[in-house]
């Protein structure tokens, strides 16, 4: 991948930066000379997408750092997500739908990222290219849903996609060069997908997935804001 010119006054912020894909993205960004702030539930500052106050505290920290160091937030990546956790498991049918599990999935996959938009999109510069990328999933596509199941994960990612598309419209009023997109990373060898990776799927290591995602972010064309793209840069149906 051709490395884009590095802006030495830019800051890249990766939420979920200690997870499988997130940490690979952080390493790839740093390898090409970018200044990166990686945050997760056990970092300092920390962030938990299910805890709105932590998102607000993170935004205040980032705003202060941008002011103190004279930087611009040019890249924002939300790489956090939840597919399974204890009793929260992908539903095989409607008989497995559970209110608490659905609330947990929506808190992490949709509501948390929406609050990231509220508190962090205003920190993006008002001029020049900048990108806010939210990792979604192809199973969140309504048009591509042919197998059913996985109700909560599908619906929470579909909600995320709608938040992204809506935020992109508002973001364009502040900065026409700004981009806000949803990205499908494909099946990656991480703890999130490990229990469900089936033989025959293209399971890729996190480092490769990170390179592919950054290539998409770097080459998003004018007019791409508000879109949903896979790791090859191909649009995914809503």
mmCIF file of C-alpha atoms in Angstrom:
data_model
loop_
_atom_site.group_PDB
_atom_site.id
_atom_site.type_symbol
_atom_site.label_atom_id
_atom_site.label_comp_id
_atom_site.label_asym_id
_atom_site.label_seq_id
_atom_site.Cartn_x
_atom_site.Cartn_y
_atom_site.Cartn_z
ATOM 1 C CA UNK A 1 0.000 0.000 0.000
ATOM 2 C CA UNK A 2 1.321 3.414 -0.903
ATOM 3 C CA UNK A 3 1.671 5.455 2.249
ATOM 4 C CA UNK A 4 -0.015 8.875 2.055
ATOM 5 C CA UNK A 5 1.963 11.959 3.058
ATOM 6 C CA UNK A 6 2.093 12.300 6.827
ATOM 7 C CA UNK A 7 0.724 15.454 8.460
ATOM 8 C CA UNK A 8 2.980 15.840 11.492
ATOM 9 C CA UNK A 9 0.359 17.994 13.235
ATOM 10 C CA UNK A 10 -2.429 15.449 12.784
ATOM 11 C CA UNK A 11 -3.786 13.084 15.424
ATOM 12 C CA UNK A 12 -5.397 9.728 14.722
ATOM 13 C CA UNK A 13 -7.787 8.450 17.392
ATOM 14 C CA UNK A 14 -8.672 4.745 17.528
ATOM 15 C CA UNK A 15 -11.425 3.604 19.892
ATOM 16 C CA UNK A 16 -11.112 -0.084 20.562
ATOM 17 C CA UNK A 17 -7.423 0.427 19.956
ATOM 18 C CA UNK A 18 -6.437 -2.481 22.215
ATOM 19 C CA UNK A 19 -8.638 -5.071 20.489
ATOM 20 C CA UNK A 20 -7.755 -7.405 17.641
ATOM 21 C CA UNK A 21 -8.406 -5.162 14.661
ATOM 22 C CA UNK A 22 -7.990 -1.941 16.628
ATOM 23 C CA UNK A 23 -4.475 -2.709 17.836
ATOM 24 C CA UNK A 24 -3.472 -3.743 14.307
ATOM 25 C CA UNK A 25 -4.787 -0.425 12.994
ATOM 26 C CA UNK A 26 -2.817 1.441 15.653
ATOM 27 C CA UNK A 27 0.386 -0.392 14.740
ATOM 28 C CA UNK A 28 -0.128 0.240 11.026
ATOM 29 C CA UNK A 29 -0.806 3.948 11.555
ATOM 30 C CA UNK A 30 2.250 4.353 13.791
ATOM 31 C CA UNK A 31 4.418 2.415 11.333
ATOM 32 C CA UNK A 32 3.794 5.077 8.744
ATOM 33 C CA UNK A 33 4.669 7.898 11.093
ATOM 34 C CA UNK A 34 1.281 9.010 12.379
ATOM 35 C CA UNK A 35 0.643 10.186 15.926
ATOM 36 C CA UNK A 36 -2.003 7.872 17.358
ATOM 37 C CA UNK A 37 -4.084 7.871 20.515
ATOM 38 C CA UNK A 38 -5.337 4.329 21.147
ATOM 39 C CA UNK A 39 -8.072 3.982 23.750
ATOM 40 C CA UNK A 40 -10.006 1.102 25.236
ATOM 41 C CA UNK A 41 -11.595 0.052 28.481
ATOM 42 C CA UNK A 42 -8.240 -0.379 30.263
ATOM 43 C CA UNK A 43 -6.228 2.505 28.835
ATOM 44 C CA UNK A 44 -5.629 5.988 30.192
ATOM 45 C CA UNK A 45 -7.751 7.765 29.222
ATOM 46 C CA UNK A 46 -10.240 4.915 29.022
ATOM 47 C CA UNK A 47 -13.483 4.541 27.130
ATOM 48 C CA UNK A 48 -16.328 2.058 27.312
ATOM 49 C CA UNK A 49 -18.983 2.472 24.619
ATOM 50 C CA UNK A 50 -21.612 1.254 27.074
ATOM 51 C CA UNK A 51 -20.736 4.069 29.503
ATOM 52 C CA UNK A 52 -21.749 7.466 28.065
ATOM 53 C CA UNK A 53 -19.784 9.409 30.687
ATOM 54 C CA UNK A 54 -16.526 7.779 29.560
ATOM 55 C CA UNK A 55 -17.129 8.988 25.995
ATOM 56 C CA UNK A 56 -17.694 12.523 27.215
ATOM 57 C CA UNK A 57 -14.516 12.388 29.319
ATOM 58 C CA UNK A 58 -12.539 11.101 26.347
ATOM 59 C CA UNK A 59 -13.783 13.945 24.166
ATOM 60 C CA UNK A 60 -12.683 16.488 26.775
ATOM 61 C CA UNK A 61 -9.246 14.844 26.949
ATOM 62 C CA UNK A 62 -8.859 14.850 23.154
ATOM 63 C CA UNK A 63 -10.004 18.472 22.874
ATOM 64 C CA UNK A 64 -7.442 19.524 25.466
ATOM 65 C CA UNK A 65 -4.661 17.590 23.760
ATOM 66 C CA UNK A 66 -5.505 19.098 20.372
ATOM 67 C CA UNK A 67 -5.363 22.575 21.908
ATOM 68 C CA UNK A 68 -2.173 21.951 23.887
ATOM 69 C CA UNK A 69 -0.266 20.397 20.989
ATOM 70 C CA UNK A 70 -1.747 22.428 18.142
ATOM 71 C CA UNK A 71 -2.957 19.282 16.407
ATOM 72 C CA UNK A 72 -5.946 18.476 14.199
ATOM 73 C CA UNK A 73 -8.019 15.315 14.565
ATOM 74 C CA UNK A 74 -7.771 14.030 10.984
ATOM 75 C CA UNK A 75 -8.598 10.368 11.579
ATOM 76 C CA UNK A 76 -11.203 8.898 13.921
ATOM 77 C CA UNK A 77 -11.739 5.128 13.871
ATOM 78 C CA UNK A 78 -14.231 3.278 16.048
ATOM 79 C CA UNK A 79 -13.095 -0.350 16.010
ATOM 80 C CA UNK A 80 -15.087 -1.565 19.021
ATOM 81 C CA UNK A 81 -17.960 -3.984 18.666
ATOM 82 C CA UNK A 82 -19.820 -6.791 20.413
ATOM 83 C CA UNK A 83 -21.027 -10.076 18.925
ATOM 84 C CA UNK A 84 -20.917 -12.429 21.913
ATOM 85 C CA UNK A 85 -20.286 -12.041 25.636
ATOM 86 C CA UNK A 86 -21.340 -14.579 28.251
ATOM 87 C CA UNK A 87 -25.088 -15.036 27.867
ATOM 88 C CA UNK A 88 -25.114 -12.670 24.881
ATOM 89 C CA UNK A 89 -24.859 -14.962 21.867
ATOM 90 C CA UNK A 90 -26.027 -14.691 18.234
ATOM 91 C CA UNK A 91 -29.648 -15.846 18.064
ATOM 92 C CA UNK A 92 -30.403 -18.823 15.796
ATOM 93 C CA UNK A 93 -34.118 -17.977 15.778
ATOM 94 C CA UNK A 94 -36.699 -15.644 17.260
ATOM 95 C CA UNK A 95 -37.201 -17.971 20.240
ATOM 96 C CA UNK A 96 -33.764 -16.880 21.457
ATOM 97 C CA UNK A 97 -34.507 -13.147 21.460
ATOM 98 C CA UNK A 98 -33.785 -11.681 24.893
ATOM 99 C CA UNK A 99 -34.382 -8.101 26.002
ATOM 100 C CA UNK A 100 -31.217 -7.751 28.088
ATOM 101 C CA UNK A 101 -29.001 -9.217 25.367
ATOM 102 C CA UNK A 102 -30.524 -6.886 22.776
ATOM 103 C CA UNK A 103 -29.997 -3.889 25.042
ATOM 104 C CA UNK A 104 -26.342 -4.838 25.534
ATOM 105 C CA UNK A 105 -25.732 -5.243 21.789
ATOM 106 C CA UNK A 106 -27.377 -1.929 20.959
ATOM 107 C CA UNK A 107 -25.494 -0.164 23.773
ATOM 108 C CA UNK A 108 -22.099 -1.191 22.383
ATOM 109 C CA UNK A 109 -22.747 -1.404 18.634
ATOM 110 C CA UNK A 110 -25.106 1.520 18.060
ATOM 111 C CA UNK A 111 -25.766 3.835 21.011
ATOM 112 C CA UNK A 112 -22.115 4.110 22.031
ATOM 113 C CA UNK A 113 -20.913 4.999 18.514
ATOM 114 C CA UNK A 114 -23.773 7.492 18.216
ATOM 115 C CA UNK A 115 -22.513 9.249 21.342
ATOM 116 C CA UNK A 116 -18.991 9.174 19.896
ATOM 117 C CA UNK A 117 -20.474 11.106 16.971
ATOM 118 C CA UNK A 118 -22.058 13.601 19.341
ATOM 119 C CA UNK A 119 -18.899 14.303 21.315
ATOM 120 C CA UNK A 120 -16.030 13.673 18.878
ATOM 121 C CA UNK A 121 -17.235 14.633 15.405
ATOM 122 C CA UNK A 122 -17.308 18.306 16.477
ATOM 123 C CA UNK A 123 -13.553 17.993 17.132
ATOM 124 C CA UNK A 124 -12.808 17.207 13.485
ATOM 125 C CA UNK A 125 -11.353 20.201 11.617
ATOM 126 C CA UNK A 126 -13.659 22.521 9.706
ATOM 127 C CA UNK A 127 -11.365 22.564 6.691
ATOM 128 C CA UNK A 128 -9.446 19.899 4.812
ATOM 129 C CA UNK A 129 -9.845 16.172 4.467
ATOM 130 C CA UNK A 130 -10.587 14.159 7.581
ATOM 131 C CA UNK A 131 -12.200 10.763 8.056
ATOM 132 C CA UNK A 132 -14.432 9.233 10.712
ATOM 133 C CA UNK A 133 -14.700 5.483 10.104
ATOM 134 C CA UNK A 134 -16.961 3.163 12.086
ATOM 135 C CA UNK A 135 -16.430 -0.592 11.803
ATOM 136 C CA UNK A 136 -19.744 -2.183 10.924
ATOM 137 C CA UNK A 137 -20.469 -5.639 9.476
ATOM 138 C CA UNK A 138 -21.945 -7.008 6.275
ATOM 139 C CA UNK A 139 -24.540 -8.870 8.344
ATOM 140 C CA UNK A 140 -25.894 -5.429 9.258
ATOM 141 C CA UNK A 141 -26.964 -5.032 5.635
ATOM 142 C CA UNK A 142 -30.728 -5.504 5.238
ATOM 143 C CA UNK A 143 -30.387 -5.958 1.494
ATOM 144 C CA UNK A 144 -27.749 -8.672 1.906
ATOM 145 C CA UNK A 145 -29.606 -10.658 4.598
ATOM 146 C CA UNK A 146 -30.382 -14.042 3.065
ATOM 147 C CA UNK A 147 -29.775 -16.397 5.992
ATOM 148 C CA UNK A 148 -31.637 -14.775 8.897
ATOM 149 C CA UNK A 149 -30.599 -15.318 12.505
ATOM 150 C CA UNK A 150 -28.217 -13.144 14.505
ATOM 151 C CA UNK A 151 -31.081 -10.715 15.146
ATOM 152 C CA UNK A 152 -29.439 -8.450 17.698
ATOM 153 C CA UNK A 153 -26.056 -8.139 16.007
ATOM 154 C CA UNK A 154 -27.631 -7.555 12.591
ATOM 155 C CA UNK A 155 -30.073 -4.953 13.913
ATOM 156 C CA UNK A 156 -27.520 -3.093 16.031
ATOM 157 C CA UNK A 157 -25.117 -2.827 13.096
ATOM 158 C CA UNK A 158 -27.956 -1.708 10.815
ATOM 159 C CA UNK A 159 -28.714 0.999 13.383
ATOM 160 C CA UNK A 160 -25.036 1.996 13.374
ATOM 161 C CA UNK A 161 -25.154 2.304 9.578
ATOM 162 C CA UNK A 162 -28.126 4.667 9.825
ATOM 163 C CA UNK A 163 -26.333 6.769 12.443
ATOM 164 C CA UNK A 164 -23.287 6.986 10.161
ATOM 165 C CA UNK A 165 -25.314 8.019 7.123
ATOM 166 C CA UNK A 166 -27.237 10.632 9.093
ATOM 167 C CA UNK A 167 -24.129 12.057 10.785
ATOM 168 C CA UNK A 168 -22.393 12.335 7.411
ATOM 169 C CA UNK A 169 -25.104 14.689 6.198
ATOM 170 C CA UNK A 170 -24.643 16.971 9.191
ATOM 171 C CA UNK A 171 -20.843 16.733 9.051
ATOM 172 C CA UNK A 172 -20.860 17.940 5.445
ATOM 173 C CA UNK A 173 -22.459 21.215 6.578
ATOM 174 C CA UNK A 174 -19.374 21.888 8.732
ATOM 175 C CA UNK A 175 -16.711 20.648 6.334
ATOM 176 C CA UNK A 176 -17.440 19.520 2.788
ATOM 177 C CA UNK A 177 -14.139 17.638 2.677
ATOM 178 C CA UNK A 178 -14.934 15.543 5.770
ATOM 179 C CA UNK A 179 -15.892 11.898 5.384
ATOM 180 C CA UNK A 180 -17.973 9.728 7.715
ATOM 181 C CA UNK A 181 -18.307 6.083 6.657
ATOM 182 C CA UNK A 182 -19.189 2.586 7.814
ATOM 183 C CA UNK A 183 -16.659 -0.141 6.972
ATOM 184 C CA UNK A 184 -17.010 -3.923 6.837
ATOM 185 C CA UNK A 185 -13.625 -5.446 7.758
ATOM 186 C CA UNK A 186 -14.439 -8.960 6.572
ATOM 187 C CA UNK A 187 -13.859 -12.028 8.719
ATOM 188 C CA UNK A 188 -10.759 -11.409 10.809
ATOM 189 C CA UNK A 189 -8.928 -13.787 13.120
ATOM 190 C CA UNK A 190 -9.951 -12.152 16.394
ATOM 191 C CA UNK A 191 -11.748 -13.177 19.571
ATOM 192 C CA UNK A 192 -14.963 -11.642 18.205
ATOM 193 C CA UNK A 193 -15.202 -13.933 15.179
ATOM 194 C CA UNK A 194 -13.245 -16.989 16.350
ATOM 195 C CA UNK A 195 -16.221 -19.046 17.623
ATOM 196 C CA UNK A 196 -18.117 -18.504 14.380
ATOM 197 C CA UNK A 197 -15.445 -18.690 11.675
ATOM 198 C CA UNK A 198 -16.529 -21.469 9.316
ATOM 199 C CA UNK A 199 -14.434 -23.510 6.945
ATOM 200 C CA UNK A 200 -14.376 -21.830 3.555
ATOM 201 C CA UNK A 201 -14.608 -18.266 4.854
ATOM 202 C CA UNK A 202 -11.780 -15.903 4.016
ATOM 203 C CA UNK A 203 -10.373 -15.455 7.519
ATOM 204 C CA UNK A 204 -7.547 -12.932 7.470
ATOM 205 C CA UNK A 205 -4.998 -11.922 10.124
ATOM 206 C CA UNK A 206 -5.599 -8.577 11.854
ATOM 207 C CA UNK A 207 -2.482 -6.988 10.324
ATOM 208 C CA UNK A 208 -3.733 -7.667 6.796
ATOM 209 C CA UNK A 209 -7.248 -6.481 7.663
ATOM 210 C CA UNK A 210 -5.798 -3.258 9.070
ATOM 211 C CA UNK A 211 -3.808 -2.595 5.907
ATOM 212 C CA UNK A 212 -6.895 -3.194 3.774
ATOM 213 C CA UNK A 213 -9.053 -0.886 5.894
ATOM 214 C CA UNK A 214 -6.464 1.893 5.845
ATOM 215 C CA UNK A 215 -6.185 1.561 2.083
ATOM 216 C CA UNK A 216 -9.942 2.086 1.839
ATOM 217 C CA UNK A 217 -9.823 5.060 4.234
ATOM 218 C CA UNK A 218 -6.934 6.633 2.323
ATOM 219 C CA UNK A 219 -8.605 6.279 -1.078
ATOM 220 C CA UNK A 220 -12.230 7.143 -0.293
ATOM 221 C CA UNK A 221 -13.346 9.311 -3.218
ATOM 222 C CA UNK A 222 -15.233 12.571 -3.115
ATOM 223 C CA UNK A 223 -18.895 11.827 -2.476
ATOM 224 C CA UNK A 224 -18.168 8.684 -0.434
ATOM 225 C CA UNK A 225 -19.241 10.218 2.871
ATOM 226 C CA UNK A 226 -22.236 8.471 4.373
ATOM 227 C CA UNK A 227 -21.462 5.242 2.539
ATOM 228 C CA UNK A 228 -20.993 1.640 3.623
ATOM 229 C CA UNK A 229 -17.937 -0.107 2.141
ATOM 230 C CA UNK A 230 -16.205 -3.451 2.526
ATOM 231 C CA UNK A 231 -12.480 -3.950 3.027
ATOM 232 C CA UNK A 232 -11.924 -3.814 -0.728
ATOM 233 C CA UNK A 233 -13.646 -0.453 -1.012
ATOM 234 C CA UNK A 234 -16.735 -1.971 -2.670
ATOM 235 C CA UNK A 235 -20.084 -0.473 -1.583
ATOM 236 C CA UNK A 236 -22.229 -2.761 0.571
ATOM 237 C CA UNK A 237 -26.030 -2.570 0.131
ATOM 238 C CA UNK A 238 -28.005 -1.053 2.969
#
